[in-house]
PDB file of C-alpha atoms in Angstrom:
ATOM      1  CA  MET A 113     -12.520   9.326  25.790  1.00  0.00           C
ATOM      2  CA  ALA A 114     -12.906   5.929  27.449  1.00  0.00           C
ATOM      3  CA  ASP A 115     -16.663   6.522  27.372  1.00  0.00           C
ATOM      4  CA  ASP A 116     -16.504   7.198  23.612  1.00  0.00           C
ATOM      5  CA  ILE A 117     -14.747   3.910  23.004  1.00  0.00           C
ATOM      6  CA  ALA A 118     -17.061   1.930  25.279  1.00  0.00           C
ATOM      7  CA  ALA A 119     -20.082   3.509  23.561  1.00  0.00           C
ATOM      8  CA  GLY A 120     -18.750   2.742  20.093  1.00  0.00           C
ATOM      9  CA  GLY A 121     -17.651   6.338  19.506  1.00  0.00           C
ATOM     10  CA  PRO A 122     -14.891   7.685  17.273  1.00  0.00           C
ATOM     11  CA  VAL A 123     -12.011   5.390  16.426  1.00  0.00           C
ATOM     12  CA  SER A 124      -8.743   6.277  14.734  1.00  0.00           C
ATOM     13  CA  ASP A 125      -7.198   2.836  14.347  1.00  0.00           C
ATOM     14  CA  THR A 126      -4.784   1.984  11.569  1.00  0.00           C
ATOM     15  CA  VAL A 127      -3.207  -1.158  10.233  1.00  0.00           C
ATOM     16  CA  PHE A 128       0.245  -0.765   8.709  1.00  0.00           C
ATOM     17  CA  LEU A 129       2.485  -2.766   6.432  1.00  0.00           C
ATOM     18  CA  GLU A 130       6.052  -1.496   6.455  1.00  0.00           C
ATOM     19  CA  GLY A 131       8.738  -2.280   3.916  1.00  0.00           C
ATOM     20  CA  LEU A 132       6.550  -4.496   1.738  1.00  0.00           C
ATOM     21  CA  GLN A 133       8.745  -5.393  -1.227  1.00  0.00           C
ATOM     22  CA  VAL A 134       7.135  -5.726  -4.634  1.00  0.00           C
ATOM     23  CA  GLU A 135       8.682  -6.458  -8.009  1.00  0.00           C
ATOM     24  CA  THR A 136       7.382  -4.545 -11.009  1.00  0.00           C
ATOM     25  CA  VAL A 137       8.302  -2.831 -14.250  1.00  0.00           C
ATOM     26  CA  ILE A 138       8.663   0.844 -13.376  1.00  0.00           C
ATOM     27  CA  GLY A 139      10.566   3.704 -14.936  1.00  0.00           C
ATOM     28  CA  VAL A 140      10.796   6.090 -17.855  1.00  0.00           C
ATOM     29  CA  TYR A 141      14.190   5.093 -19.254  1.00  0.00           C
ATOM     30  CA  GLU A 142      14.444   2.420 -21.919  1.00  0.00           C
ATOM     31  CA  TRP A 143      16.686   0.217 -19.801  1.00  0.00           C
ATOM     32  CA  GLU A 144      14.121   0.328 -16.966  1.00  0.00           C
ATOM     33  CA  ARG A 145      11.339  -0.863 -19.277  1.00  0.00           C
ATOM     34  CA  SER A 146      13.122  -4.173 -19.863  1.00  0.00           C
ATOM     35  CA  ILE A 147      13.776  -5.153 -16.228  1.00  0.00           C
ATOM     36  CA  ARG A 148      11.858  -5.711 -13.026  1.00  0.00           C
ATOM     37  CA  GLN A 149      12.683  -3.422 -10.114  1.00  0.00           C
ATOM     38  CA  THR A 150      11.919  -3.607  -6.417  1.00  0.00           C
ATOM     39  CA  LEU A 151       9.750  -0.988  -4.771  1.00  0.00           C
ATOM     40  CA  TRP A 152       9.439  -0.771  -0.992  1.00  0.00           C
ATOM     41  CA  LEU A 153       5.939   0.113   0.190  1.00  0.00           C
ATOM     42  CA  ASP A 154       4.813   1.473   3.539  1.00  0.00           C
ATOM     43  CA  LEU A 155       1.038   1.367   3.870  1.00  0.00           C
ATOM     44  CA  THR A 156      -1.083   2.928   6.597  1.00  0.00           C
ATOM     45  CA  LEU A 157      -4.716   1.875   6.354  1.00  0.00           C
ATOM     46  CA  ALA A 158      -7.572   3.301   8.412  1.00  0.00           C
ATOM     47  CA  PHE A 159      -9.339   0.285   9.866  1.00  0.00           C
ATOM     48  CA  ASP A 160     -11.527  -0.118  12.932  1.00  0.00           C
ATOM     49  CA  CYS A 161      -9.723  -2.810  14.934  1.00  0.00           C
ATOM     50  CA  ARG A 162     -12.342  -2.808  17.688  1.00  0.00           C
ATOM     51  CA  PRO A 163     -14.528  -5.682  16.332  1.00  0.00           C
ATOM     52  CA  ALA A 164     -11.516  -7.990  16.025  1.00  0.00           C
ATOM     53  CA  GLY A 165     -10.086  -6.829  19.342  1.00  0.00           C
ATOM     54  CA  THR A 166     -13.259  -7.502  21.272  1.00  0.00           C
ATOM     55  CA  SER A 167     -14.056 -10.839  19.597  1.00  0.00           C
ATOM     56  CA  ASP A 168     -10.613 -12.334  18.870  1.00  0.00           C
ATOM     57  CA  ASP A 169     -12.113 -13.278  15.483  1.00  0.00           C
ATOM     58  CA  LEU A 170      -9.823 -13.166  12.446  1.00  0.00           C
ATOM     59  CA  ALA A 171     -12.829 -12.707  10.164  1.00  0.00           C
ATOM     60  CA  LYS A 172     -13.361  -9.280  11.768  1.00  0.00           C
ATOM     61  CA  ALA A 173      -9.741  -8.215  11.263  1.00  0.00           C
ATOM     62  CA  LEU A 174      -7.984  -6.905   8.184  1.00  0.00           C
ATOM     63  CA  ASP A 175      -6.219  -9.922   6.698  1.00  0.00           C
ATOM     64  CA  TYR A 176      -2.932  -8.174   5.961  1.00  0.00           C
ATOM     65  CA  ASP A 177      -1.318 -11.402   4.751  1.00  0.00           C
ATOM     66  CA  ALA A 178      -3.984 -11.834   2.058  1.00  0.00           C
ATOM     67  CA  LEU A 179      -3.756  -8.150   1.187  1.00  0.00           C
ATOM     68  CA  SER A 180       0.038  -8.243   0.858  1.00  0.00           C
ATOM     69  CA  LYS A 181      -0.150 -11.298  -1.419  1.00  0.00           C
ATOM     70  CA  HIS A 182      -2.780  -9.569  -3.545  1.00  0.00           C
ATOM     71  CA  ILE A 183      -0.616  -6.446  -3.836  1.00  0.00           C
ATOM     72  CA  ARG A 184       2.491  -8.454  -4.773  1.00  0.00           C
ATOM     73  CA  ALA A 185       0.601 -10.422  -7.439  1.00  0.00           C
ATOM     74  CA  TRP A 186      -0.902  -7.234  -8.861  1.00  0.00           C
ATOM     75  CA  ALA A 187       2.434  -5.384  -8.890  1.00  0.00           C
ATOM     76  CA  SER A 188       4.158  -8.245 -10.702  1.00  0.00           C
ATOM     77  CA  GLU A 189       1.695  -7.845 -13.580  1.00  0.00           C
ATOM     78  CA  GLN A 190       1.984  -4.043 -13.862  1.00  0.00           C
ATOM     79  CA  SER A 191       4.085  -1.762 -16.023  1.00  0.00           C
ATOM     80  CA  PHE A 192       4.137   1.961 -15.261  1.00  0.00           C
ATOM     81  CA  GLU A 193       6.537   4.747 -16.069  1.00  0.00           C
ATOM     82  CA  LEU A 194       5.839   6.758 -12.911  1.00  0.00           C
ATOM     83  CA  ILE A 195       5.615   5.723  -9.263  1.00  0.00           C
ATOM     84  CA  GLU A 196       2.866   8.334  -8.965  1.00  0.00           C
ATOM     85  CA  THR A 197       0.704   6.261 -11.324  1.00  0.00           C
ATOM     86  CA  PHE A 198       1.641   3.085  -9.456  1.00  0.00           C
ATOM     87  CA  ALA A 199       0.561   4.723  -6.178  1.00  0.00           C
ATOM     88  CA  GLU A 200      -2.793   5.915  -7.529  1.00  0.00           C
ATOM     89  CA  GLN A 201      -3.607   2.498  -8.941  1.00  0.00           C
ATOM     90  CA  LEU A 202      -2.454   0.809  -5.732  1.00  0.00           C
ATOM     91  CA  CYS A 203      -4.852   2.915  -3.658  1.00  0.00           C
ATOM     92  CA  THR A 204      -7.723   1.916  -5.921  1.00  0.00           C
ATOM     93  CA  LEU A 205      -6.673  -1.735  -5.630  1.00  0.00           C
ATOM     94  CA  ILE A 206      -6.628  -1.586  -1.814  1.00  0.00           C
ATOM     95  CA  TYR A 207     -10.003   0.147  -1.721  1.00  0.00           C
ATOM     96  CA  THR A 208     -11.520  -2.465  -4.049  1.00  0.00           C
ATOM     97  CA  PHE A 209      -9.939  -5.436  -2.240  1.00  0.00           C
ATOM     98  CA  ALA A 210     -10.544  -4.448   1.373  1.00  0.00           C
ATOM     99  CA  ASP A 211     -12.958  -1.495   1.304  1.00  0.00           C
ATOM    100  CA  ILE A 212     -10.339   0.673   2.996  1.00  0.00           C
ATOM    101  CA  ARG A 213     -11.423   4.273   2.551  1.00  0.00           C
ATOM    102  CA  ASP A 214      -8.414   6.136   3.989  1.00  0.00           C
ATOM    103  CA  ILE A 215      -5.078   4.979   2.594  1.00  0.00           C
ATOM    104  CA  GLN A 216      -1.573   6.334   2.988  1.00  0.00           C
ATOM    105  CA  VAL A 217       1.117   4.974   0.701  1.00  0.00           C
ATOM    106  CA  ARG A 218       4.830   5.648   0.811  1.00  0.00           C
ATOM    107  CA  ILE A 219       6.858   4.272  -2.094  1.00  0.00           C
ATOM    108  CA  ASN A 220      10.640   4.056  -1.947  1.00  0.00           C
ATOM    109  CA  LYS A 221      12.482   3.385  -5.203  1.00  0.00           C
ATOM    110  CA  ARG A 222      15.957   2.764  -3.840  1.00  0.00           C
ATOM    111  CA  GLY A 223      18.785   3.231  -6.277  1.00  0.00           C
ATOM    112  CA  ALA A 224      16.903   5.705  -8.461  1.00  0.00           C
ATOM    113  CA  VAL A 225      19.339   8.472  -7.498  1.00  0.00           C
ATOM    114  CA  ALA A 226      23.049   7.851  -6.987  1.00  0.00           C
ATOM    115  CA  ALA A 227      24.397   8.219  -3.441  1.00  0.00           C
ATOM    116  CA  CYS A 228      20.887   8.389  -2.003  1.00  0.00           C
ATOM    117  CA  ALA A 229      19.286   5.845   0.361  1.00  0.00           C
ATOM    118  CA  GLY A 230      15.967   6.195  -1.375  1.00  0.00           C
ATOM    119  CA  VAL A 231      13.606   8.404  -3.277  1.00  0.00           C
ATOM    120  CA  GLY A 232       9.891   8.237  -3.684  1.00  0.00           C
ATOM    121  CA  ILE A 233       6.537   9.658  -2.812  1.00  0.00           C
ATOM    122  CA  HIS A 234       4.050   9.658   0.013  1.00  0.00           C
ATOM    123  CA  ILE A 235       0.348  10.080  -0.821  1.00  0.00           C
ATOM    124  CA  ARG A 236      -2.938   9.850   1.046  1.00  0.00           C
ATOM    125  CA  ARG A 237      -6.219   9.027  -0.657  1.00  0.00           C
ATOM    126  CA  THR A 238      -9.725   8.857   0.782  1.00  0.00           C
ATOM    127  CA  PHE A 239     -12.664   7.197  -0.929  1.00  0.00           C
TER     128      PHE A 239
END
């Protein structure tokens, strides 16, 4: 395995963003369509960290600060009924922004069900 890594072999690195809060219009009920709600996002992004790790060069890393700002700005402009649609569009956004081809998204819509810490979905998309 060490020989694989030294030779530039298979890599299974990921970058994650956990608990990223975004404000958006989301929901199927009339009252939900007139307010902004918070969604909590957990993202796991397949990304080869080796170039950044061996060079200490930010330009070779995934700029997760820029990505998170892009996601927040995008979410604030969206209006979806379903978190499933939000998730699909988010995966496309991440792919387009950062050329990430393997994306896992977990969306938590807290408060959607009474007496429940959270509800949501977890999807994985590859491009």
